Structure formats: C-alpha cells, structure tokens
mmCIF file of N, CA and C in Angstrom:
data_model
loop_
_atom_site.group_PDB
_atom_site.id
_atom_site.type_symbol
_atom_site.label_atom_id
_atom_site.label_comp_id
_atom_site.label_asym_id
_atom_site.label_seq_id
_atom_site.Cartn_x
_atom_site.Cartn_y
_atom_site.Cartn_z
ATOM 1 N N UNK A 1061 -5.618 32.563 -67.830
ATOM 2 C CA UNK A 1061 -5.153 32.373 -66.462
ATOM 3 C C UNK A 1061 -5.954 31.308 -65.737
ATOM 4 N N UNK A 1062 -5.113 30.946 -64.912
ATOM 5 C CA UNK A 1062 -6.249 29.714 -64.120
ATOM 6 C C UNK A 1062 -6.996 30.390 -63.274
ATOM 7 N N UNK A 1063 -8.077 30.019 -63.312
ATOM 8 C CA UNK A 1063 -9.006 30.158 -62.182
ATOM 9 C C UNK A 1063 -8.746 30.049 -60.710
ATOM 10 N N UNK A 1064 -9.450 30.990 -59.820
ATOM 11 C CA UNK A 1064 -9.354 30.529 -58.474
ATOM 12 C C UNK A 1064 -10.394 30.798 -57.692
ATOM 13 N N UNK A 1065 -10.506 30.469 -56.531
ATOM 14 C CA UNK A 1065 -12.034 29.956 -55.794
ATOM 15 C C UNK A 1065 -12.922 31.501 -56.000
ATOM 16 N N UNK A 1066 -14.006 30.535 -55.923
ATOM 17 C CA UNK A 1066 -14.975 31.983 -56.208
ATOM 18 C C UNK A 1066 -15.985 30.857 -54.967
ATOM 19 N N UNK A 1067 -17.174 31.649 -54.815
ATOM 20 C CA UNK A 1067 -18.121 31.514 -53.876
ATOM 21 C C UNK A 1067 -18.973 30.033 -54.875
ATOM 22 N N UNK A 1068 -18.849 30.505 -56.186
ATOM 23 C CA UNK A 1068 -19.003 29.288 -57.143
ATOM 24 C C UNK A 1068 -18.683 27.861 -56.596
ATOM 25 N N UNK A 1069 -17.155 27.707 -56.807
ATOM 26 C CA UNK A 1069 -16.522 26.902 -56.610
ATOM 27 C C UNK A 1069 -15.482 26.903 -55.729
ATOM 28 N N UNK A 1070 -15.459 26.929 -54.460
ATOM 29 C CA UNK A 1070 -14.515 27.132 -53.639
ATOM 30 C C UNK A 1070 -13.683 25.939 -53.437
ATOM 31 N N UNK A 1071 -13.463 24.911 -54.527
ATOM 32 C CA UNK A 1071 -12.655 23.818 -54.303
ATOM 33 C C UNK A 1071 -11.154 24.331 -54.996
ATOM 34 N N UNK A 1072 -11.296 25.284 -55.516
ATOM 35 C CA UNK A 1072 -10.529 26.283 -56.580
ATOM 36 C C UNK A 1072 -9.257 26.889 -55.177
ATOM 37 N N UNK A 1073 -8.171 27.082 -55.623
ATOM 38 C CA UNK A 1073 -7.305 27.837 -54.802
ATOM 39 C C UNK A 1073 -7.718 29.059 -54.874
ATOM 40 N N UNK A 1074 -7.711 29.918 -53.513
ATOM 41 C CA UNK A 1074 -8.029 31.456 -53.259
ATOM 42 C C UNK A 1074 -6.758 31.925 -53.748
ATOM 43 N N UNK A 1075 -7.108 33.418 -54.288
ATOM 44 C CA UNK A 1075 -5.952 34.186 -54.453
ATOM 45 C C UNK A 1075 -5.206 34.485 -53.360
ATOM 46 N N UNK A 1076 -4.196 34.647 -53.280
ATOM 47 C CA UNK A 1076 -2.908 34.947 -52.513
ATOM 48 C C UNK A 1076 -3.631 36.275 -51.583
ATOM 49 N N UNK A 1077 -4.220 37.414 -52.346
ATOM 50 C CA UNK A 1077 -4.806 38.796 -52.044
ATOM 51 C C UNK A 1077 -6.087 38.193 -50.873
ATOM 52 N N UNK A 1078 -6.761 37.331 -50.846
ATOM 53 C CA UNK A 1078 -7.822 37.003 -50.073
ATOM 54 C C UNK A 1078 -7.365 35.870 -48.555
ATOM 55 N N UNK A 1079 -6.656 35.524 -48.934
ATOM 56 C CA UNK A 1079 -6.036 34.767 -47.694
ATOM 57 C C UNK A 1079 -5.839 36.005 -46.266
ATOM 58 N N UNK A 1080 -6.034 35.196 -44.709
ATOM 59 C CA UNK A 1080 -5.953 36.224 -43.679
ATOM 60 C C UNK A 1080 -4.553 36.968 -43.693
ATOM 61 N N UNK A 1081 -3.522 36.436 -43.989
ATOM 62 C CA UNK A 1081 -1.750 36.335 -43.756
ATOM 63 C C UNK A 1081 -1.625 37.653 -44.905
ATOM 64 N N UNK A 1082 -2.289 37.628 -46.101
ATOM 65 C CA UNK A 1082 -2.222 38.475 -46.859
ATOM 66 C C UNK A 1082 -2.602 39.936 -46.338
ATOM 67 N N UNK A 1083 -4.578 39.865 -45.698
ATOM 68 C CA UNK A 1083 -4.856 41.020 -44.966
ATOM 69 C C UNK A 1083 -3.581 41.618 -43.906
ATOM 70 N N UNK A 1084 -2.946 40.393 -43.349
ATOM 71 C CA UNK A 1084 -2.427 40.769 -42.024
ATOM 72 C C UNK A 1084 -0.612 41.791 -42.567
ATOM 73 N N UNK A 1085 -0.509 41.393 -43.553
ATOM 74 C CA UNK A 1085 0.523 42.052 -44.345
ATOM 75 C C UNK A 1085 0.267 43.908 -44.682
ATOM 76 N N UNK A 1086 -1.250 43.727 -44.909
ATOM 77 C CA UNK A 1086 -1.541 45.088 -45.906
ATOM 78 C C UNK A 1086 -1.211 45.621 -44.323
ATOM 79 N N UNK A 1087 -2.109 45.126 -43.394
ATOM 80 C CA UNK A 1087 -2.858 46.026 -42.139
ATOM 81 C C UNK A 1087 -1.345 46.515 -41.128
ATOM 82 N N UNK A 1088 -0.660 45.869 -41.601
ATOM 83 C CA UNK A 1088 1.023 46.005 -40.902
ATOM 84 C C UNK A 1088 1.554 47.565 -41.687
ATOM 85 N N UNK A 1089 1.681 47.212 -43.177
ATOM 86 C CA UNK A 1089 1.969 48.224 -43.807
ATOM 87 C C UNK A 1089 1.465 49.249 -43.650
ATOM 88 N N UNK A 1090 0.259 49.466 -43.775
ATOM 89 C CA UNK A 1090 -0.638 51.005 -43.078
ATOM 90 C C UNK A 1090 -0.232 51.197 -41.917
ATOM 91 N N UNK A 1091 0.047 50.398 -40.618
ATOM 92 C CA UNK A 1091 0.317 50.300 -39.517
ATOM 93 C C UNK A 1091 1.964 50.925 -39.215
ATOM 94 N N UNK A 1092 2.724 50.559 -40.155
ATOM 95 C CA UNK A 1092 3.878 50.430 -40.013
ATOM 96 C C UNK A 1092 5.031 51.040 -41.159
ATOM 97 N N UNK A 1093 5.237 50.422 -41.935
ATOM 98 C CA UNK A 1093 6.305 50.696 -42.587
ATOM 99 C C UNK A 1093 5.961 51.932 -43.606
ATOM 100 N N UNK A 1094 4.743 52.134 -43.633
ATOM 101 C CA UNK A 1094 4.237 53.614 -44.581
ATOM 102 C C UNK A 1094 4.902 54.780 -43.487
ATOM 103 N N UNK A 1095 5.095 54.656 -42.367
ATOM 104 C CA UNK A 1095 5.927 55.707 -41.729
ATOM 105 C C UNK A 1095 6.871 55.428 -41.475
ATOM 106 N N UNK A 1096 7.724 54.718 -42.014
ATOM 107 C CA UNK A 1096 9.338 54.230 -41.689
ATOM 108 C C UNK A 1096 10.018 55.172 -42.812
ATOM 109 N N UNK A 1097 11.190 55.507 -42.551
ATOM 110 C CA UNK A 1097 12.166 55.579 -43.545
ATOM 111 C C UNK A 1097 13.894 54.449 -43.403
ATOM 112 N N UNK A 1098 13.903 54.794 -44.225
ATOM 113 C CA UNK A 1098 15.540 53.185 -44.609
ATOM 114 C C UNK A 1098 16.140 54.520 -43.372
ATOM 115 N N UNK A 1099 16.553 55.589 -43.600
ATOM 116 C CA UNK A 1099 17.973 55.775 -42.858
ATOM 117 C C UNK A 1099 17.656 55.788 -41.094
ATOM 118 N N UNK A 1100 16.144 55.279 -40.871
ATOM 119 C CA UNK A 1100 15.527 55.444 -39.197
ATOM 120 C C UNK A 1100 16.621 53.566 -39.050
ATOM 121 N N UNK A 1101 16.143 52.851 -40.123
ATOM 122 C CA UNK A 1101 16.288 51.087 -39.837
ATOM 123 C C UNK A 1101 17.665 50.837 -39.865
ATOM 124 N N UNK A 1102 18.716 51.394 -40.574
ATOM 125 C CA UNK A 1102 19.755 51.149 -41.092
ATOM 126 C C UNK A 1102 20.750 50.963 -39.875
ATOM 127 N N UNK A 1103 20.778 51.919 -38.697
ATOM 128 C CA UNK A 1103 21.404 51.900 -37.684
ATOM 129 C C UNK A 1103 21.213 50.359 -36.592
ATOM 130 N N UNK A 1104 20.096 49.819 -37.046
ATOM 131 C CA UNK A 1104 19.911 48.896 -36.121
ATOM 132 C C UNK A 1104 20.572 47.600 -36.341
ATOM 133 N N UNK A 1105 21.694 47.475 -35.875
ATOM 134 C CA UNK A 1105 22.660 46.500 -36.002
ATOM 135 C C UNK A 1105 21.693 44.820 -35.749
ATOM 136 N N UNK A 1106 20.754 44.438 -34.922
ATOM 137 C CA UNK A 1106 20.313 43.158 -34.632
ATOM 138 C C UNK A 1106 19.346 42.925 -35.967
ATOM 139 N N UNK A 1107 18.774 44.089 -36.298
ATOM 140 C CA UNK A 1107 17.868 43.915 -37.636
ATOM 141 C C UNK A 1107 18.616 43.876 -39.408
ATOM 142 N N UNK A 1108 20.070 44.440 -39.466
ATOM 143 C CA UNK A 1108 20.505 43.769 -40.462
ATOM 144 C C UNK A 1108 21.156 42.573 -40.616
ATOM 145 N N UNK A 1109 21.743 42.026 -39.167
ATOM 146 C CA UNK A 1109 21.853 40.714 -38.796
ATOM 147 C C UNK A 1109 20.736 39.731 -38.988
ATOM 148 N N UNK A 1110 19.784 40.375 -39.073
ATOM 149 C CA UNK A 1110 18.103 39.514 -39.121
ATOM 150 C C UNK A 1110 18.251 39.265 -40.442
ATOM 151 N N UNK A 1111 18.243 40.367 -41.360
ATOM 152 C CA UNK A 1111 17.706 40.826 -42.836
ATOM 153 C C UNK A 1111 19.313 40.082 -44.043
ATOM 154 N N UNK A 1112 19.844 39.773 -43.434
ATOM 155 C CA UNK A 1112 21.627 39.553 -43.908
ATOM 156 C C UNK A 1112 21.963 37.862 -43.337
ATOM 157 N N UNK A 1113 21.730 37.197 -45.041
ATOM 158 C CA UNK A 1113 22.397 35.298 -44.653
ATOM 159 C C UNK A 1113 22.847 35.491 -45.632
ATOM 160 N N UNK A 1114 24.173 34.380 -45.568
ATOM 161 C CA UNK A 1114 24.555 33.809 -46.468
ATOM 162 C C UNK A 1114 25.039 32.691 -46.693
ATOM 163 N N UNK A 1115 24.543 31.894 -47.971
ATOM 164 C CA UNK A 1115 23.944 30.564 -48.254
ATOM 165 C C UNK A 1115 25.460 29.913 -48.776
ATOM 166 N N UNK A 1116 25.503 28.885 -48.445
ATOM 167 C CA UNK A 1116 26.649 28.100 -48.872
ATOM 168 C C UNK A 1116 26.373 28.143 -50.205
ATOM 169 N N UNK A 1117 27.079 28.246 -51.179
ATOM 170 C CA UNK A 1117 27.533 27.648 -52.772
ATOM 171 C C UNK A 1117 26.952 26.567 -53.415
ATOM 172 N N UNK A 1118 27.245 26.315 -54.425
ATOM 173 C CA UNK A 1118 27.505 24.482 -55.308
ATOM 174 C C UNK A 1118 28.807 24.641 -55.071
ATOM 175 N N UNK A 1119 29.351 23.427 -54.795
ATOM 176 C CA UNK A 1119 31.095 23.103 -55.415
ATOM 177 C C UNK A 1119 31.497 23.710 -56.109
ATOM 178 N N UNK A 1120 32.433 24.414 -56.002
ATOM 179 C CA UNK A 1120 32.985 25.364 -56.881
ATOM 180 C C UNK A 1120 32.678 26.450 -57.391
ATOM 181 N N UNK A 1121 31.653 26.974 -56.301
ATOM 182 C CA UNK A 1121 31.318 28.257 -56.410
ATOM 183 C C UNK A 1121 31.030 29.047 -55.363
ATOM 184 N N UNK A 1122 31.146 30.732 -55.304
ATOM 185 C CA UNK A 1122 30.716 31.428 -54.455
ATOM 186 C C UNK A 1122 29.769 30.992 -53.274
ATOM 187 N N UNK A 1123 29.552 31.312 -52.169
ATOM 188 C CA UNK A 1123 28.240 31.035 -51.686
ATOM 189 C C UNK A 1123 27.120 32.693 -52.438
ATOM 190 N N UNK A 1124 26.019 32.269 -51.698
ATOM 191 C CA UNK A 1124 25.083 33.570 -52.442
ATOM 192 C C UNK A 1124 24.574 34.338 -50.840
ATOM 193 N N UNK A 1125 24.830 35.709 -50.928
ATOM 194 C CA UNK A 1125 24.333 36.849 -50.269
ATOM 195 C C UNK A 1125 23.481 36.869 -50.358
ATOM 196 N N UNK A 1126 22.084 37.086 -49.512
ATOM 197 C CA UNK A 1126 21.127 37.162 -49.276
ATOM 198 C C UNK A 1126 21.066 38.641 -48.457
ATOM 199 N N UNK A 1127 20.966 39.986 -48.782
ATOM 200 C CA UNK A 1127 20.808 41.117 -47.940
ATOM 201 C C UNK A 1127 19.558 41.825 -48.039
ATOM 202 N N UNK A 1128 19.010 41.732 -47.388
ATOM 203 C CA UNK A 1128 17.343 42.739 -47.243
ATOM 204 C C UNK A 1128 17.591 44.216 -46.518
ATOM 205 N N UNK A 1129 18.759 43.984 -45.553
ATOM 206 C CA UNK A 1129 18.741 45.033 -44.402
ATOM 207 C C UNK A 1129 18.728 46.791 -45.213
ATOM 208 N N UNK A 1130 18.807 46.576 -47.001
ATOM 209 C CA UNK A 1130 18.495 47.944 -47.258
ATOM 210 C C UNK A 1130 16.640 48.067 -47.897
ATOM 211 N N UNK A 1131 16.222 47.002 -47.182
ATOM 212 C CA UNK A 1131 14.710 47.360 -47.656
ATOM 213 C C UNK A 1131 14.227 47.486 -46.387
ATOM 214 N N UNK A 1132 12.650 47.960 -47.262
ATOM 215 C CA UNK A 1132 11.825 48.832 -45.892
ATOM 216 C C UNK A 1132 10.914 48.085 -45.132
ATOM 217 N N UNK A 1133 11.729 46.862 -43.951
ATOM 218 C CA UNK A 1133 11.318 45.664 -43.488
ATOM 219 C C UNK A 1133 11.535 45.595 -42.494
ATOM 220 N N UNK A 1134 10.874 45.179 -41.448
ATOM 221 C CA UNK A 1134 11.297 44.764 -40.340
ATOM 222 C C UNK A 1134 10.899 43.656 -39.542
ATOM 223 N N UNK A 1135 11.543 43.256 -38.027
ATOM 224 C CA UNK A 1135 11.192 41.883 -37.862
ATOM 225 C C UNK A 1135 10.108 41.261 -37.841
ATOM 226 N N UNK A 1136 9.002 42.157 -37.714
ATOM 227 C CA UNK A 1136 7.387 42.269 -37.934
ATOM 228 C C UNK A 1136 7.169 41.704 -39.677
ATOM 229 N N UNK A 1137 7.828 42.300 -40.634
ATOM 230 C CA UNK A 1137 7.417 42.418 -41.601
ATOM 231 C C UNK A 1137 7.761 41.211 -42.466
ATOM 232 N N UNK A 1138 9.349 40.671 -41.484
ATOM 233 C CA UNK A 1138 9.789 39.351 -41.899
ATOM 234 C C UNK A 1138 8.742 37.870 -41.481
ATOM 235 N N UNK A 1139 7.747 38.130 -40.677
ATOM 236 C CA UNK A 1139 7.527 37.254 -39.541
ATOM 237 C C UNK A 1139 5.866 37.283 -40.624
ATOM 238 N N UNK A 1140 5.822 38.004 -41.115
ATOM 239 C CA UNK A 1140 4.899 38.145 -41.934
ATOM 240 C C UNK A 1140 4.481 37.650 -43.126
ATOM 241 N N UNK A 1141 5.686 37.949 -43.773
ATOM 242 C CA UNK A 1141 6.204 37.497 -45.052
ATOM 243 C C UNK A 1141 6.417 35.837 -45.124
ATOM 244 N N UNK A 1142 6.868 35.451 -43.760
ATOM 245 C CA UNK A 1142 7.250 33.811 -43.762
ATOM 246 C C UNK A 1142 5.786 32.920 -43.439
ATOM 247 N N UNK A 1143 5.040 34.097 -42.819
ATOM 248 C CA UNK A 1143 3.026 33.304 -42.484
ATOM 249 C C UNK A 1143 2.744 33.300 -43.293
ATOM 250 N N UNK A 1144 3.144 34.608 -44.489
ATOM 251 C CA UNK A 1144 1.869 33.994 -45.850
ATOM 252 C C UNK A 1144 2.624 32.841 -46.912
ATOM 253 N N UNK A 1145 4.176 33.090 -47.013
ATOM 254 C CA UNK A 1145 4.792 31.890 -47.097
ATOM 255 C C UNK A 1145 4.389 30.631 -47.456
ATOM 256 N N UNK A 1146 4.117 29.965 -45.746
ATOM 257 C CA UNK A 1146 3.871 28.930 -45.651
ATOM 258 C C UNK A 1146 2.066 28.577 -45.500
ATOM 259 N N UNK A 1147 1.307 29.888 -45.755
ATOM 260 C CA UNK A 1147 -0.028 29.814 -46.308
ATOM 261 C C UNK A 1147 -0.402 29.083 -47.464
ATOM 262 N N UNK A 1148 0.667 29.754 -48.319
ATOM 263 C CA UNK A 1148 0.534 29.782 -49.621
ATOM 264 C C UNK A 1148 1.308 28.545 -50.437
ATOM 265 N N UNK A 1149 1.881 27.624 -49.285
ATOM 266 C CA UNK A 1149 2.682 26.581 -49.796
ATOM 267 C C UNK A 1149 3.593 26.708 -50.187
ATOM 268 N N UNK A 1150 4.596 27.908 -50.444
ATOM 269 C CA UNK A 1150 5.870 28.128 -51.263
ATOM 270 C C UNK A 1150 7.073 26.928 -50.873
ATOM 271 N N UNK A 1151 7.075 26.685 -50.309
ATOM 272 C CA UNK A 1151 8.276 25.413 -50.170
ATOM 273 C C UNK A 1151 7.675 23.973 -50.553
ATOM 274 N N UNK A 1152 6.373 24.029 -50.390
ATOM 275 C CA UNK A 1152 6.028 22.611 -51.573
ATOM 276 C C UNK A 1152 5.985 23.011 -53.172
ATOM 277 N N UNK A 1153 5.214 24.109 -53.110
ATOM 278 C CA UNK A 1153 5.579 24.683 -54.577
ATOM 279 C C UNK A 1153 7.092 24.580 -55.070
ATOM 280 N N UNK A 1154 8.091 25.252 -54.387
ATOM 281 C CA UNK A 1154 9.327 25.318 -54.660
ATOM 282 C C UNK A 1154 9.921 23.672 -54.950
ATOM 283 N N UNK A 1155 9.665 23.098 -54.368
ATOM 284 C CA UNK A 1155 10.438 21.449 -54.405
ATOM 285 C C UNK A 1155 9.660 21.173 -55.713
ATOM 286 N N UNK A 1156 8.135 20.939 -56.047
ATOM 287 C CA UNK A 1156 7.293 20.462 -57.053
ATOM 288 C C UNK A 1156 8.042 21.091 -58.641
ATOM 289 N N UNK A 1157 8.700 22.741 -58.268
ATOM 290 C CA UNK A 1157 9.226 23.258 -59.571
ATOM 291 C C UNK A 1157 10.948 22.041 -59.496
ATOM 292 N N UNK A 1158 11.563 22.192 -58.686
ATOM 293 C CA UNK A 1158 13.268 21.435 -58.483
ATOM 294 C C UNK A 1158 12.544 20.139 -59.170
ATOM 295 N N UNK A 1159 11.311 19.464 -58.457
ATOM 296 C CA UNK A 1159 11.041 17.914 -59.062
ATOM 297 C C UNK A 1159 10.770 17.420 -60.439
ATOM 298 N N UNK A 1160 10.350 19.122 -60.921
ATOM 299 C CA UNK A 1160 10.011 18.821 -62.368
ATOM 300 C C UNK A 1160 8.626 18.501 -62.565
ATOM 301 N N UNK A 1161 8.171 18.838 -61.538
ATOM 302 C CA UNK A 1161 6.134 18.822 -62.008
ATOM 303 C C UNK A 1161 6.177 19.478 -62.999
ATOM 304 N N UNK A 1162 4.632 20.016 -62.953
ATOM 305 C CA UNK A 1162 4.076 20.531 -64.164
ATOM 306 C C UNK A 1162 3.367 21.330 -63.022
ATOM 307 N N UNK A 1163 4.411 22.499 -62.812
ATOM 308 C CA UNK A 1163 3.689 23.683 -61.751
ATOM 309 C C UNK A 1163 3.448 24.903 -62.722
ATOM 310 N N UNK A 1164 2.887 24.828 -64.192
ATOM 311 C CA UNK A 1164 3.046 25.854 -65.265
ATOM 312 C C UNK A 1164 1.411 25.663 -65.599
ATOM 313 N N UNK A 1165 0.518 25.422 -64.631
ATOM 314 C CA UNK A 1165 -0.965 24.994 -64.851
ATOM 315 C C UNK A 1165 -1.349 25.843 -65.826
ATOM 316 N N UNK A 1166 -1.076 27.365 -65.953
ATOM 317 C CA UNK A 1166 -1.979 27.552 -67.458
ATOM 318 C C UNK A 1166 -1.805 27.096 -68.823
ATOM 319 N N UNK A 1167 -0.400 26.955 -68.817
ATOM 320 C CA UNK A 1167 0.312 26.083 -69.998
ATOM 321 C C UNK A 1167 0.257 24.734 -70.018
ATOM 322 N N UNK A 1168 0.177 23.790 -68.751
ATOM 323 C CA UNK A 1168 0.467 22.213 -68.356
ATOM 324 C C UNK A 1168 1.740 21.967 -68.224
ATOM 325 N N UNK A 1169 2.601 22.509 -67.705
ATOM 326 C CA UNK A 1169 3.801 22.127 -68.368
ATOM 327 C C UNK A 1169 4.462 22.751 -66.976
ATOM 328 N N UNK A 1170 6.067 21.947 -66.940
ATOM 329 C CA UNK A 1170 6.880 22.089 -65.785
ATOM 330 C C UNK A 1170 7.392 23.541 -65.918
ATOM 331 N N UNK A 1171 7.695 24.303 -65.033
ATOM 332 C CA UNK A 1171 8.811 25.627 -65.435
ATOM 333 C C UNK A 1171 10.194 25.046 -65.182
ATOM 334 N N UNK A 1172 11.136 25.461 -66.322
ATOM 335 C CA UNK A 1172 11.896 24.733 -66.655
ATOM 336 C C UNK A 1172 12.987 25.632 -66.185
ATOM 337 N N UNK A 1173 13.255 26.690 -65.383
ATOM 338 C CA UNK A 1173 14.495 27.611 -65.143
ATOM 339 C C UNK A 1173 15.150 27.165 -64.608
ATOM 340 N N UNK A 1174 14.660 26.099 -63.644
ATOM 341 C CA UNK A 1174 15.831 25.455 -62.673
ATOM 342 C C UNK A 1174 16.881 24.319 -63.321
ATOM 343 N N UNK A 1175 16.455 23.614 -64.556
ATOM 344 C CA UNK A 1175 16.979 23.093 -65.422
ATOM 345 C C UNK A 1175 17.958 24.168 -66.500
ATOM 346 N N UNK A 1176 17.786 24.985 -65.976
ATOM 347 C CA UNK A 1176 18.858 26.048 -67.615
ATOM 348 C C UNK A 1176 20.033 26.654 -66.163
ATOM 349 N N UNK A 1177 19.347 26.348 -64.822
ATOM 350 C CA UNK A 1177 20.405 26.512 -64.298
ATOM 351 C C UNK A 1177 21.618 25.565 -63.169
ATOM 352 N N UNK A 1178 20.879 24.354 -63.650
ATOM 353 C CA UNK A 1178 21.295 23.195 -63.276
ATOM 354 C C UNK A 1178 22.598 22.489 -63.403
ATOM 355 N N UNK A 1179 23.712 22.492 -62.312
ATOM 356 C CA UNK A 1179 24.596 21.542 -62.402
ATOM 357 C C UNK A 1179 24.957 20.131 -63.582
ATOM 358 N N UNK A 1180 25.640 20.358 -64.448
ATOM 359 C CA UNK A 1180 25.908 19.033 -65.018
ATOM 360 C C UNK A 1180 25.953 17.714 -64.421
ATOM 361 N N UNK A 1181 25.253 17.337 -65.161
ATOM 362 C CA UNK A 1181 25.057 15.651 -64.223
ATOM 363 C C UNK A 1181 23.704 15.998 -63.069
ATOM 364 N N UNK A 1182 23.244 17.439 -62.951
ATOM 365 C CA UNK A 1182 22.026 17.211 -62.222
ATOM 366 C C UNK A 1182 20.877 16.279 -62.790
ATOM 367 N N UNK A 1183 19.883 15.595 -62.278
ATOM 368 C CA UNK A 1183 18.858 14.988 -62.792
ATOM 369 C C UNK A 1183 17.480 15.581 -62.681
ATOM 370 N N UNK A 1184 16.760 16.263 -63.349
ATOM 371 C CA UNK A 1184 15.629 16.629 -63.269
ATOM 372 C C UNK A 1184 14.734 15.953 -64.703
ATOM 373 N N UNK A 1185 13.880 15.259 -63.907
ATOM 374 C CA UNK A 1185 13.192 14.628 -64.999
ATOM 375 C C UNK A 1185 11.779 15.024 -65.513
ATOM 376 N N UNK A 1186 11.129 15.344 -66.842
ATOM 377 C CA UNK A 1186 9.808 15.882 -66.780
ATOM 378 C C UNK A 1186 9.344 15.194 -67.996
ATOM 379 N N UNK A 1187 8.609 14.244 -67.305
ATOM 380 C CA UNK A 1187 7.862 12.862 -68.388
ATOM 381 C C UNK A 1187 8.766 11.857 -68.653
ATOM 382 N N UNK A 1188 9.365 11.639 -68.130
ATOM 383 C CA UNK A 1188 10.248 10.824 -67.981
ATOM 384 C C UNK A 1188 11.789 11.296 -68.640
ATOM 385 N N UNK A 1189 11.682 12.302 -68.735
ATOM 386 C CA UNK A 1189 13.072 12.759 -69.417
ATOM 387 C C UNK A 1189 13.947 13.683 -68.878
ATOM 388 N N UNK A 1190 14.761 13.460 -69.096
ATOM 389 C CA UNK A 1190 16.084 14.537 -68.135
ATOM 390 C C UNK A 1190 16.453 15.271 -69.149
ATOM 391 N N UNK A 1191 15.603 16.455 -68.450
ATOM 392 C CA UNK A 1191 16.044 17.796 -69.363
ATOM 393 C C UNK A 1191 17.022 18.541 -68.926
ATOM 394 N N UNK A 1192 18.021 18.222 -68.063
ATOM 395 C CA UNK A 1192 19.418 18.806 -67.743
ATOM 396 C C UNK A 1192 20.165 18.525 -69.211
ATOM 397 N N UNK A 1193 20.055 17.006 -69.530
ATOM 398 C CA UNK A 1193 21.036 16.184 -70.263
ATOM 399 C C UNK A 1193 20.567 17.372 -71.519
ATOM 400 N N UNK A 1194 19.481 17.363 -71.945
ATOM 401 C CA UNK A 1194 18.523 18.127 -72.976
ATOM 402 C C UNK A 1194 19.509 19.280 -73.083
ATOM 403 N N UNK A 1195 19.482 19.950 -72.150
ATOM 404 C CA UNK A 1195 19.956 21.887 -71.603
ATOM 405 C C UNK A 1195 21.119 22.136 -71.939
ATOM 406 N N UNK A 1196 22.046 20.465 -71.790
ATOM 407 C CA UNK A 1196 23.890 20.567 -71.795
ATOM 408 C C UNK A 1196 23.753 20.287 -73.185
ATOM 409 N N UNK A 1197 23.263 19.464 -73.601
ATOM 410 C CA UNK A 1197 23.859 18.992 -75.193
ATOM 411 C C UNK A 1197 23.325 20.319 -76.528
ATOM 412 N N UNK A 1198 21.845 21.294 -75.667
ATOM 413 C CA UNK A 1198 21.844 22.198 -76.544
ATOM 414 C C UNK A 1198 23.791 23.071 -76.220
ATOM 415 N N UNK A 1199 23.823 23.168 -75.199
ATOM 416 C CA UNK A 1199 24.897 24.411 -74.681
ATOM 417 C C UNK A 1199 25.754 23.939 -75.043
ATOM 418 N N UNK A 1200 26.364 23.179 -75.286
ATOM 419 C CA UNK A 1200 28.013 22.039 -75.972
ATOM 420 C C UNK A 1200 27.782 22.167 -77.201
ATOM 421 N N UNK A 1201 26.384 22.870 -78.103
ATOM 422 C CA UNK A 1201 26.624 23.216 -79.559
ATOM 423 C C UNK A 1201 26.875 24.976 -79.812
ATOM 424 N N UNK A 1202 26.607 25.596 -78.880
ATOM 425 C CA UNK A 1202 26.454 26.897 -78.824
ATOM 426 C C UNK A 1202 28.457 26.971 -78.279
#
C-alpha cells in the first residue's frame, strides 16, 4: 500500500481518517444519525427532494437515478460528506481517473474502468494510447 504522512514525513498525503472534515463526520454521527431511524426521515418530503437527482444519460440512453432519500442521511450529513469531498480532492481525482493518469499509485498504472465503460469513439489515452480503441476491438472478438 502506499504510504501516507506520518510525523516522519508529512510531505506524504494524510489518511482520509485524520483529516478535520473526517473528525467532523464521526462527531455528527454520534451526535446524530446513531439516533435516527429511516421511517422518522422518510416522511420529510424537502429531504428526499435533497437526497433524489437525476442525471441526464449518454445519447441513447436512460438518464441515471441517483436516490439516497432511503439512507440514514441528512442535510447535515450531506453537507458533510461534500466538505470531506472536496478535502480529499475527489473531483480532481475523478477527472485524473476520466484523463487516464496513473491514479493506481500502488501498481503505477491508470484505473482503467472508465475505459471498459466508455462510449465508442470515446478517447482516453494512457501513454499515449487509446485504450477505448484497445476495449472495442477486444469486445468485436467476443
């Protein structure tokens, strides 16, 4: 596993568990949702409107449901979830995996799922190569 900051070397990324956004998550949960139950939340019409999107499609397909409103969450817990979020970089992370880095640091290597689920004719390149083209010409023998 890769390493992460120690008092050693704090040039190292901290674990996710040591960040404040993380504490501020646990201290909510003791606070909060350890005495909730789903059928107290379920009635609250503005909070499954909160917890409930849905995402436009690709061309020629469904859009995708996004529903939380049957988990044990609330607007506190959402508001929470989006601080450690953007603590933790997940939307540069997320683009760096679509770009085809090499966000697979214990291995070196890109994670490649978004390519096995990639549009034909998408371009994702990793070392200079488009492993969409790679993904279709295995699947056109299968």
């Amino acid at each position: 596993p890769k390493p992460t900051a120690t008092a050693a070397d704090p040039s190292l990324p901290p674990l996710v568990s040591a960040t404040p956004e993380w504490a501020a998550l646990v201290a909510h949960k003791a606070d909060t949702t350890d005495s909730l139950h789903l059928r107290d939340l379920l009635p609250d019409a503005d909070r499954s409107a909160l917890l409930y999107k849905e995402l436009p499609g690709e061309p020629n397909s469904e859009p995708a449901c996004l529903d939380f409103s049957r988990q044990l969450l609330t607007a506190d817990t959402l508001k929470l979830l989006l601080e450690l979020a953007e603590a933790c970089n997940v939307r540069g992370k997320t683009k760096a995996m679509f770009d085809g880095e090499k966000v697979n640091t214990t291995e070196d290597r890109a994670a490649l799922h978004v390519a096995l689920r990639a549009a034909r004719g998408k371009k994702i390149f990793v070392d200079g190569e488009d492993v969409v083209e790679n993904v279709y010409s295995v699947l056109d023998r299968i």
